[in-house]
Amino acid sequence: MRLVSFSVEDGPIRAGVHVDGNVVDTGLPMRRLLGRIPGLPNVGRYPIDDVRIHPPVPDPGKIMCIGRNYRDHAAEQDVEAPEAPMVFAKYASSLIANGEPIELSPLSDRVDWEAELAVVIGRSGYRIPQRQALSHVAGYTIMNDVSARDLQRSDGQWTRAKSLDTFGPMGPELVTADEVGDPHALHIRSLVNGQVMQDAETGLMIHRIPKLIAYLSEAFTLEPGDIIATGTPAGVGAFREPPVFLRAGDVVRCEIERIGVLENHVVEPRMKI
């Protein structure tokens, strides 16, 4: 199934199933819905063009990101690949949907892109064994882990640089695990203004999804709707020669096989009021 979070006019955000250009309304928010797959309620139907689409999980309890999880991405930085997963947080307030604008910030002039496969947890668990890890996955979506490289470097830790408003494009849909199949056999790439920047396979992850789930759940309980962004391959702007950073008017497109396309345009920062 292909799940979306949506709203109609000024109504509440709830989860639906995207079927043939229509959204089947379940009447439930996404985090409540995830524990009920299969056997979803049906309380109505809307043409998808008549609803507003939100990030697939608009209110995750946790967004856990994995740094340098592709060996070629570590190599382009001229650093060692991490022996254990490198974990940092991204705030949910950064999330925007497919098609919504990435707003540049006056805090940074080195804004970069990172196409990532995002895992959506569907069943709670603590200290989950690797052999059981994938049974806790509801499905997958795409995240662009937009990053302020100058803040990332100056702060020494990454939360602020990764969590500026609109720096978390996610979508377009949550595709259930049964439809995706092997999450380590997907083609992933990003394009900026039509130029391919990243082009890789998810099988090149250093620390694969079962290990990430086991590792993270040793520290804290994973809950329905939690997001794990699994890292990005080589090809980001900061390590190109010369470096390339996002500017107003750019269009960033992230693609992952069997999941879809996440596309956002870049705009100038809003004026302070």
PDB file of N, CA, C and O in Angstrom, residues 6-68:
ATOM      1  N   PHE A   6      -2.931  13.556   4.937  1.00  0.00           N
ATOM      2  CA  PHE A   6      -3.595  14.585   4.149  1.00  0.00           C
ATOM      3  C   PHE A   6      -4.589  15.352   5.007  1.00  0.00           C
ATOM      4  O   PHE A   6      -4.959  14.927   6.110  1.00  0.00           O
ATOM      5  N   SER A   7      -5.029  16.478   4.490  1.00  0.00           N
ATOM      6  CA  SER A   7      -6.107  17.235   5.110  1.00  0.00           C
ATOM      7  C   SER A   7      -6.994  17.794   4.009  1.00  0.00           C
ATOM      8  O   SER A   7      -6.579  17.938   2.857  1.00  0.00           O
ATOM      9  N   VAL A   8      -8.225  18.080   4.393  1.00  0.00           N
ATOM     10  CA  VAL A   8      -9.192  18.669   3.477  1.00  0.00           C
ATOM     11  C   VAL A   8      -9.556  20.044   4.018  1.00  0.00           C
ATOM     12  O   VAL A   8     -10.023  20.155   5.163  1.00  0.00           O
ATOM     13  N   GLU A   9      -9.299  21.079   3.219  1.00  0.00           N
ATOM     14  CA  GLU A   9      -9.512  22.458   3.644  1.00  0.00           C
ATOM     15  C   GLU A   9      -8.782  22.691   4.972  1.00  0.00           C
ATOM     16  O   GLU A   9      -7.588  22.450   5.066  1.00  0.00           O
ATOM     17  N   ASP A  10      -9.462  23.106   6.013  1.00  0.00           N
ATOM     18  CA  ASP A  10      -8.802  23.376   7.290  1.00  0.00           C
ATOM     19  C   ASP A  10      -9.008  22.248   8.292  1.00  0.00           C
ATOM     20  O   ASP A  10      -8.846  22.438   9.504  1.00  0.00           O
ATOM     21  N   GLY A  11      -9.348  21.069   7.801  1.00  0.00           N
ATOM     22  CA  GLY A  11      -9.631  19.947   8.684  1.00  0.00           C
ATOM     23  C   GLY A  11      -8.379  19.324   9.258  1.00  0.00           C
ATOM     24  O   GLY A  11      -7.251  19.699   8.918  1.00  0.00           O
ATOM     25  N   PRO A  12      -8.543  18.347  10.143  1.00  0.00           N
ATOM     26  CA  PRO A  12      -7.397  17.692  10.780  1.00  0.00           C
ATOM     27  C   PRO A  12      -6.605  16.839   9.795  1.00  0.00           C
ATOM     28  O   PRO A  12      -7.137  16.395   8.768  1.00  0.00           O
ATOM     29  N   ILE A  13      -5.346  16.629  10.117  1.00  0.00           N
ATOM     30  CA  ILE A  13      -4.494  15.759   9.306  1.00  0.00           C
ATOM     31  C   ILE A  13      -4.783  14.312   9.680  1.00  0.00           C
ATOM     32  O   ILE A  13      -4.764  13.949  10.856  1.00  0.00           O
ATOM     33  N   ARG A  14      -5.070  13.480   8.692  1.00  0.00           N
ATOM     34  CA  ARG A  14      -5.279  12.061   8.947  1.00  0.00           C
ATOM     35  C   ARG A  14      -4.635  11.253   7.832  1.00  0.00           C
ATOM     36  O   ARG A  14      -4.173  11.807   6.837  1.00  0.00           O
ATOM     37  N   ALA A  15      -4.624   9.964   8.019  1.00  0.00           N
ATOM     38  CA  ALA A  15      -3.943   9.077   7.085  1.00  0.00           C
ATOM     39  C   ALA A  15      -4.921   8.504   6.081  1.00  0.00           C
ATOM     40  O   ALA A  15      -6.090   8.257   6.387  1.00  0.00           O
ATOM     41  N   GLY A  16      -4.420   8.284   4.873  1.00  0.00           N
ATOM     42  CA  GLY A  16      -5.224   7.667   3.841  1.00  0.00           C
ATOM     43  C   GLY A  16      -4.399   6.737   2.982  1.00  0.00           C
ATOM     44  O   GLY A  16      -3.163   6.722   3.055  1.00  0.00           O
ATOM     45  N   VAL A  17      -5.088   5.962   2.168  1.00  0.00           N
ATOM     46  CA  VAL A  17      -4.449   5.050   1.223  1.00  0.00           C
ATOM     47  C   VAL A  17      -4.618   5.636  -0.172  1.00  0.00           C
ATOM     48  O   VAL A  17      -5.746   5.942  -0.594  1.00  0.00           O
ATOM     49  N   HIS A  18      -3.517   5.808  -0.877  1.00  0.00           N
ATOM     50  CA  HIS A  18      -3.560   6.350  -2.239  1.00  0.00           C
ATOM     51  C   HIS A  18      -3.826   5.209  -3.209  1.00  0.00           C
ATOM     52  O   HIS A  18      -3.003   4.299  -3.361  1.00  0.00           O
ATOM     53  N   VAL A  19      -4.981   5.265  -3.858  1.00  0.00           N
ATOM     54  CA  VAL A  19      -5.387   4.220  -4.807  1.00  0.00           C
ATOM     55  C   VAL A  19      -5.929   4.883  -6.070  1.00  0.00           C
ATOM     56  O   VAL A  19      -6.965   5.562  -6.027  1.00  0.00           O
ATOM     57  N   ASP A  20      -5.236   4.701  -7.183  1.00  0.00           N
ATOM     58  CA  ASP A  20      -5.733   5.142  -8.493  1.00  0.00           C
ATOM     59  C   ASP A  20      -6.187   6.597  -8.494  1.00  0.00           C
ATOM     60  O   ASP A  20      -7.279   6.929  -8.977  1.00  0.00           O
ATOM     61  N   GLY A  21      -5.355   7.477  -7.933  1.00  0.00           N
ATOM     62  CA  GLY A  21      -5.669   8.892  -7.982  1.00  0.00           C
ATOM     63  C   GLY A  21      -6.656   9.360  -6.937  1.00  0.00           C
ATOM     64  O   GLY A  21      -7.066  10.526  -6.947  1.00  0.00           O
ATOM     65  N   ASN A  22      -7.028   8.493  -6.023  1.00  0.00           N
ATOM     66  CA  ASN A  22      -7.923   8.842  -4.938  1.00  0.00           C
ATOM     67  C   ASN A  22      -7.272   8.530  -3.601  1.00  0.00           C
ATOM     68  O   ASN A  22      -6.386   7.660  -3.511  1.00  0.00           O
ATOM     69  N   VAL A  23      -7.712   9.228  -2.561  1.00  0.00           N
ATOM     70  CA  VAL A  23      -7.255   8.955  -1.206  1.00  0.00           C
ATOM     71  C   VAL A  23      -8.416   8.358  -0.425  1.00  0.00           C
ATOM     72  O   VAL A  23      -9.474   8.992  -0.272  1.00  0.00           O
ATOM     73  N   VAL A  24      -8.238   7.120   0.021  1.00  0.00           N
ATOM     74  CA  VAL A  24      -9.228   6.477   0.881  1.00  0.00           C
ATOM     75  C   VAL A  24      -8.955   6.912   2.308  1.00  0.00           C
ATOM     76  O   VAL A  24      -7.891   6.645   2.869  1.00  0.00           O
ATOM     77  N   ASP A  25      -9.889   7.610   2.914  1.00  0.00           N
ATOM     78  CA  ASP A  25      -9.741   8.215   4.235  1.00  0.00           C
ATOM     79  C   ASP A  25      -9.940   7.158   5.321  1.00  0.00           C
ATOM     80  O   ASP A  25     -10.977   6.501   5.366  1.00  0.00           O
ATOM     81  N   THR A  26      -8.929   7.003   6.184  1.00  0.00           N
ATOM     82  CA  THR A  26      -9.063   6.052   7.300  1.00  0.00           C
ATOM     83  C   THR A  26      -9.617   6.714   8.554  1.00  0.00           C
ATOM     84  O   THR A  26      -9.974   6.012   9.505  1.00  0.00           O
ATOM     85  N   GLY A  27      -9.628   8.047   8.576  1.00  0.00           N
ATOM     86  CA  GLY A  27     -10.115   8.749   9.751  1.00  0.00           C
ATOM     87  C   GLY A  27      -9.164   8.767  10.920  1.00  0.00           C
ATOM     88  O   GLY A  27      -9.492   9.292  11.984  1.00  0.00           O
ATOM     89  N   LEU A  28      -7.952   8.216  10.734  1.00  0.00           N
ATOM     90  CA  LEU A  28      -6.979   8.112  11.814  1.00  0.00           C
ATOM     91  C   LEU A  28      -5.716   8.886  11.464  1.00  0.00           C
ATOM     92  O   LEU A  28      -5.332   8.935  10.298  1.00  0.00           O
ATOM     93  N   PRO A  29      -5.021   9.457  12.458  1.00  0.00           N
ATOM     94  CA  PRO A  29      -3.689  10.009  12.182  1.00  0.00           C
ATOM     95  C   PRO A  29      -2.715   8.877  11.902  1.00  0.00           C
ATOM     96  O   PRO A  29      -2.916   7.731  12.327  1.00  0.00           O
ATOM     97  N   MET A  30      -1.643   9.190  11.169  1.00  0.00           N
ATOM     98  CA  MET A  30      -0.740   8.150  10.695  1.00  0.00           C
ATOM     99  C   MET A  30      -0.156   7.313  11.826  1.00  0.00           C
ATOM    100  O   MET A  30      -0.072   6.082  11.721  1.00  0.00           O
ATOM    101  N   ARG A  31       0.271   7.940  12.913  1.00  0.00           N
ATOM    102  CA  ARG A  31       0.924   7.161  13.964  1.00  0.00           C
ATOM    103  C   ARG A  31      -0.022   6.137  14.586  1.00  0.00           C
ATOM    104  O   ARG A  31       0.398   5.053  14.985  1.00  0.00           O
ATOM    105  N   ARG A  32      -1.312   6.457  14.670  1.00  0.00           N
ATOM    106  CA  ARG A  32      -2.289   5.479  15.169  1.00  0.00           C
ATOM    107  C   ARG A  32      -2.584   4.415  14.128  1.00  0.00           C
ATOM    108  O   ARG A  32      -2.832   3.252  14.454  1.00  0.00           O
ATOM    109  N   LEU A  33      -2.545   4.823  12.865  1.00  0.00           N
ATOM    110  CA  LEU A  33      -2.858   3.885  11.801  1.00  0.00           C
ATOM    111  C   LEU A  33      -1.826   2.773  11.675  1.00  0.00           C
ATOM    112  O   LEU A  33      -2.177   1.619  11.395  1.00  0.00           O
ATOM    113  N   LEU A  34      -0.552   3.109  11.906  1.00  0.00           N
ATOM    114  CA  LEU A  34       0.523   2.169  11.597  1.00  0.00           C
ATOM    115  C   LEU A  34       0.390   0.858  12.360  1.00  0.00           C
ATOM    116  O   LEU A  34       0.770  -0.193  11.853  1.00  0.00           O
ATOM    117  N   GLY A  35      -0.111   0.910  13.570  1.00  0.00           N
ATOM    118  CA  GLY A  35      -0.280  -0.315  14.340  1.00  0.00           C
ATOM    119  C   GLY A  35      -1.475  -1.143  13.932  1.00  0.00           C
ATOM    120  O   GLY A  35      -1.692  -2.223  14.477  1.00  0.00           O
ATOM    121  N   ARG A  36      -2.248  -0.663  12.945  1.00  0.00           N
ATOM    122  CA  ARG A  36      -3.475  -1.355  12.553  1.00  0.00           C
ATOM    123  C   ARG A  36      -3.404  -1.963  11.170  1.00  0.00           C
ATOM    124  O   ARG A  36      -4.406  -2.448  10.636  1.00  0.00           O
ATOM    125  N   ILE A  37      -2.247  -1.919  10.553  1.00  0.00           N
ATOM    126  CA  ILE A  37      -2.080  -2.552   9.239  1.00  0.00           C
ATOM    127  C   ILE A  37      -1.955  -4.055   9.448  1.00  0.00           C
ATOM    128  O   ILE A  37      -1.151  -4.499  10.261  1.00  0.00           O
ATOM    129  N   PRO A  38      -2.716  -4.925   8.731  1.00  0.00           N
ATOM    130  CA  PRO A  38      -3.771  -4.600   7.764  1.00  0.00           C
ATOM    131  C   PRO A  38      -5.107  -4.332   8.469  1.00  0.00           C
ATOM    132  O   PRO A  38      -5.153  -4.220   9.693  1.00  0.00           O
ATOM    133  N   GLY A  39      -6.202  -4.301   7.710  1.00  0.00           N
ATOM    134  CA  GLY A  39      -7.516  -4.087   8.277  1.00  0.00           C
ATOM    135  C   GLY A  39      -7.798  -2.632   8.561  1.00  0.00           C
ATOM    136  O   GLY A  39      -8.261  -2.276   9.643  1.00  0.00           O
ATOM    137  N   LEU A  40      -7.537  -1.752   7.578  1.00  0.00           N
ATOM    138  CA  LEU A  40      -7.684  -0.322   7.787  1.00  0.00           C
ATOM    139  C   LEU A  40      -9.142   0.104   7.617  1.00  0.00           C
ATOM    140  O   LEU A  40      -9.852  -0.392   6.739  1.00  0.00           O
ATOM    141  N   PRO A  41      -9.601   1.054   8.432  1.00  0.00           N
ATOM    142  CA  PRO A  41     -10.959   1.566   8.254  1.00  0.00           C
ATOM    143  C   PRO A  41     -11.077   2.412   6.988  1.00  0.00           C
ATOM    144  O   PRO A  41     -10.087   2.924   6.468  1.00  0.00           O
ATOM    145  N   ASN A  42     -12.296   2.570   6.505  1.00  0.00           N
ATOM    146  CA  ASN A  42     -12.592   3.366   5.314  1.00  0.00           C
ATOM    147  C   ASN A  42     -13.780   4.256   5.647  1.00  0.00           C
ATOM    148  O   ASN A  42     -14.911   3.770   5.784  1.00  0.00           O
ATOM    149  N   VAL A  43     -13.525   5.560   5.804  1.00  0.00           N
ATOM    150  CA  VAL A  43     -14.610   6.466   6.182  1.00  0.00           C
ATOM    151  C   VAL A  43     -14.903   7.492   5.088  1.00  0.00           C
ATOM    152  O   VAL A  43     -15.679   8.433   5.307  1.00  0.00           O
ATOM    153  N   GLY A  44     -14.301   7.333   3.928  1.00  0.00           N
ATOM    154  CA  GLY A  44     -14.564   8.271   2.843  1.00  0.00           C
ATOM    155  C   GLY A  44     -13.502   8.183   1.777  1.00  0.00           C
ATOM    156  O   GLY A  44     -12.508   7.455   1.909  1.00  0.00           O
ATOM    157  N   ARG A  45     -13.702   8.941   0.694  1.00  0.00           N
ATOM    158  CA  ARG A  45     -12.770   8.911  -0.439  1.00  0.00           C
ATOM    159  C   ARG A  45     -12.742  10.295  -1.084  1.00  0.00           C
ATOM    160  O   ARG A  45     -13.784  10.934  -1.241  1.00  0.00           O
ATOM    161  N   TYR A  46     -11.519  10.759  -1.444  1.00  0.00           N
ATOM    162  CA  TYR A  46     -11.354  12.069  -2.069  1.00  0.00           C
ATOM    163  C   TYR A  46     -10.417  11.943  -3.261  1.00  0.00           C
ATOM    164  O   TYR A  46      -9.418  11.202  -3.194  1.00  0.00           O
ATOM    165  N   PRO A  47     -10.670  12.664  -4.326  1.00  0.00           N
ATOM    166  CA  PRO A  47      -9.652  12.770  -5.380  1.00  0.00           C
ATOM    167  C   PRO A  47      -8.384  13.394  -4.790  1.00  0.00           C
ATOM    168  O   PRO A  47      -8.453  14.366  -4.032  1.00  0.00           O
ATOM    169  N   ILE A  48      -7.234  12.852  -5.140  1.00  0.00           N
ATOM    170  CA  ILE A  48      -6.000  13.322  -4.523  1.00  0.00           C
ATOM    171  C   ILE A  48      -5.727  14.788  -4.850  1.00  0.00           C
ATOM    172  O   ILE A  48      -5.104  15.505  -4.063  1.00  0.00           O
ATOM    173  N   ASP A  49      -6.248  15.277  -5.978  1.00  0.00           N
ATOM    174  CA  ASP A  49      -6.048  16.681  -6.331  1.00  0.00           C
ATOM    175  C   ASP A  49      -6.871  17.633  -5.467  1.00  0.00           C
ATOM    176  O   ASP A  49      -6.652  18.852  -5.497  1.00  0.00           O
ATOM    177  N   ASP A  50      -7.826  17.075  -4.693  1.00  0.00           N
ATOM    178  CA  ASP A  50      -8.689  17.912  -3.854  1.00  0.00           C
ATOM    179  C   ASP A  50      -8.236  17.970  -2.404  1.00  0.00           C
ATOM    180  O   ASP A  50      -8.926  18.559  -1.565  1.00  0.00           O
ATOM    181  N   VAL A  51      -7.092  17.351  -2.078  1.00  0.00           N
ATOM    182  CA  VAL A  51      -6.620  17.338  -0.695  1.00  0.00           C
ATOM    183  C   VAL A  51      -5.231  17.946  -0.632  1.00  0.00           C
ATOM    184  O   VAL A  51      -4.524  18.051  -1.646  1.00  0.00           O
ATOM    185  N   ARG A  52      -4.833  18.345   0.560  1.00  0.00           N
ATOM    186  CA  ARG A  52      -3.469  18.801   0.794  1.00  0.00           C
ATOM    187  C   ARG A  52      -2.661  17.636   1.348  1.00  0.00           C
ATOM    188  O   ARG A  52      -3.051  17.020   2.353  1.00  0.00           O
ATOM    189  N   ILE A  53      -1.547  17.343   0.714  1.00  0.00           N
ATOM    190  CA  ILE A  53      -0.679  16.262   1.167  1.00  0.00           C
ATOM    191  C   ILE A  53       0.369  16.816   2.125  1.00  0.00           C
ATOM    192  O   ILE A  53       1.008  17.832   1.849  1.00  0.00           O
ATOM    193  N   HIS A  54       0.569  16.126   3.237  1.00  0.00           N
ATOM    194  CA  HIS A  54       1.545  16.490   4.264  1.00  0.00           C
ATOM    195  C   HIS A  54       2.686  15.465   4.248  1.00  0.00           C
ATOM    196  O   HIS A  54       2.599  14.443   3.550  1.00  0.00           O
ATOM    197  N   PRO A  55       3.763  15.684   5.014  1.00  0.00           N
ATOM    198  CA  PRO A  55       4.757  14.621   5.146  1.00  0.00           C
ATOM    199  C   PRO A  55       4.074  13.327   5.594  1.00  0.00           C
ATOM    200  O   PRO A  55       3.107  13.370   6.373  1.00  0.00           O
ATOM    201  N   PRO A  56       4.530  12.175   5.128  1.00  0.00           N
ATOM    202  CA  PRO A  56       3.831  10.923   5.446  1.00  0.00           C
ATOM    203  C   PRO A  56       3.585  10.720   6.938  1.00  0.00           C
ATOM    204  O   PRO A  56       2.513  10.257   7.332  1.00  0.00           O
ATOM    205  N   VAL A  57       4.585  11.007   7.762  1.00  0.00           N
ATOM    206  CA  VAL A  57       4.399  11.044   9.213  1.00  0.00           C
ATOM    207  C   VAL A  57       4.654  12.489   9.630  1.00  0.00           C
ATOM    208  O   VAL A  57       5.806  12.902   9.771  1.00  0.00           O
ATOM    209  N   PRO A  58       3.607  13.289   9.825  1.00  0.00           N
ATOM    210  CA  PRO A  58       3.825  14.714  10.080  1.00  0.00           C
ATOM    211  C   PRO A  58       4.315  15.026  11.488  1.00  0.00           C
ATOM    212  O   PRO A  58       4.809  16.130  11.727  1.00  0.00           O
ATOM    213  N   ASP A  59       4.187  14.059  12.390  1.00  0.00           N
ATOM    214  CA  ASP A  59       4.523  14.312  13.801  1.00  0.00           C
ATOM    215  C   ASP A  59       5.288  13.153  14.429  1.00  0.00           C
ATOM    216  O   ASP A  59       4.891  12.628  15.470  1.00  0.00           O
ATOM    217  N   PRO A  60       6.398  12.736  13.837  1.00  0.00           N
ATOM    218  CA  PRO A  60       7.143  11.605  14.412  1.00  0.00           C
ATOM    219  C   PRO A  60       7.662  11.939  15.802  1.00  0.00           C
ATOM    220  O   PRO A  60       8.075  13.069  16.072  1.00  0.00           O
ATOM    221  N   GLY A  61       7.636  10.944  16.681  1.00  0.00           N
ATOM    222  CA  GLY A  61       8.207  11.155  18.010  1.00  0.00           C
ATOM    223  C   GLY A  61       9.708  11.340  17.959  1.00  0.00           C
ATOM    224  O   GLY A  61      10.273  12.099  18.756  1.00  0.00           O
ATOM    225  N   LYS A  62      10.364  10.657  17.025  1.00  0.00           N
ATOM    226  CA  LYS A  62      11.814  10.742  16.884  1.00  0.00           C
ATOM    227  C   LYS A  62      12.178  10.696  15.404  1.00  0.00           C
ATOM    228  O   LYS A  62      11.596   9.913  14.648  1.00  0.00           O
ATOM    229  N   ILE A  63      13.137  11.523  15.009  1.00  0.00           N
ATOM    230  CA  ILE A  63      13.796  11.375  13.710  1.00  0.00           C
ATOM    231  C   ILE A  63      15.264  11.106  14.006  1.00  0.00           C
ATOM    232  O   ILE A  63      15.976  11.976  14.504  1.00  0.00           O
ATOM    233  N   MET A  64      15.682   9.886  13.729  1.00  0.00           N
ATOM    234  CA  MET A  64      17.048   9.442  14.014  1.00  0.00           C
ATOM    235  C   MET A  64      17.795   9.324  12.692  1.00  0.00           C
ATOM    236  O   MET A  64      17.364   8.604  11.797  1.00  0.00           O
ATOM    237  N   CYS A  65      18.883  10.043  12.565  1.00  0.00           N
ATOM    238  CA  CYS A  65      19.636  10.088  11.317  1.00  0.00           C
ATOM    239  C   CYS A  65      20.989   9.408  11.500  1.00  0.00           C
ATOM    240  O   CYS A  65      21.588   9.481  12.581  1.00  0.00           O
ATOM    241  N   ILE A  66      21.461   8.790  10.442  1.00  0.00           N
ATOM    242  CA  ILE A  66      22.721   8.056  10.472  1.00  0.00           C
ATOM    243  C   ILE A  66      23.719   8.751   9.551  1.00  0.00           C
ATOM    244  O   ILE A  66      23.471   8.918   8.352  1.00  0.00           O
ATOM    245  N   GLY A  67      24.819   9.186  10.128  1.00  0.00           N
ATOM    246  CA  GLY A  67      25.831   9.893   9.363  1.00  0.00           C
ATOM    247  C   GLY A  67      26.857   8.952   8.746  1.00  0.00           C
ATOM    248  O   GLY A  67      27.163   7.900   9.305  1.00  0.00           O
ATOM    249  N   ARG A  68      27.337   9.349   7.575  1.00  0.00           N
ATOM    250  CA  ARG A  68      28.438   8.636   6.895  1.00  0.00           C
ATOM    251  C   ARG A  68      28.159   7.134   6.781  1.00  0.00           C
ATOM    252  O   ARG A  68      29.033   6.303   7.041  1.00  0.00           O
TER     253      ARG A  68
END
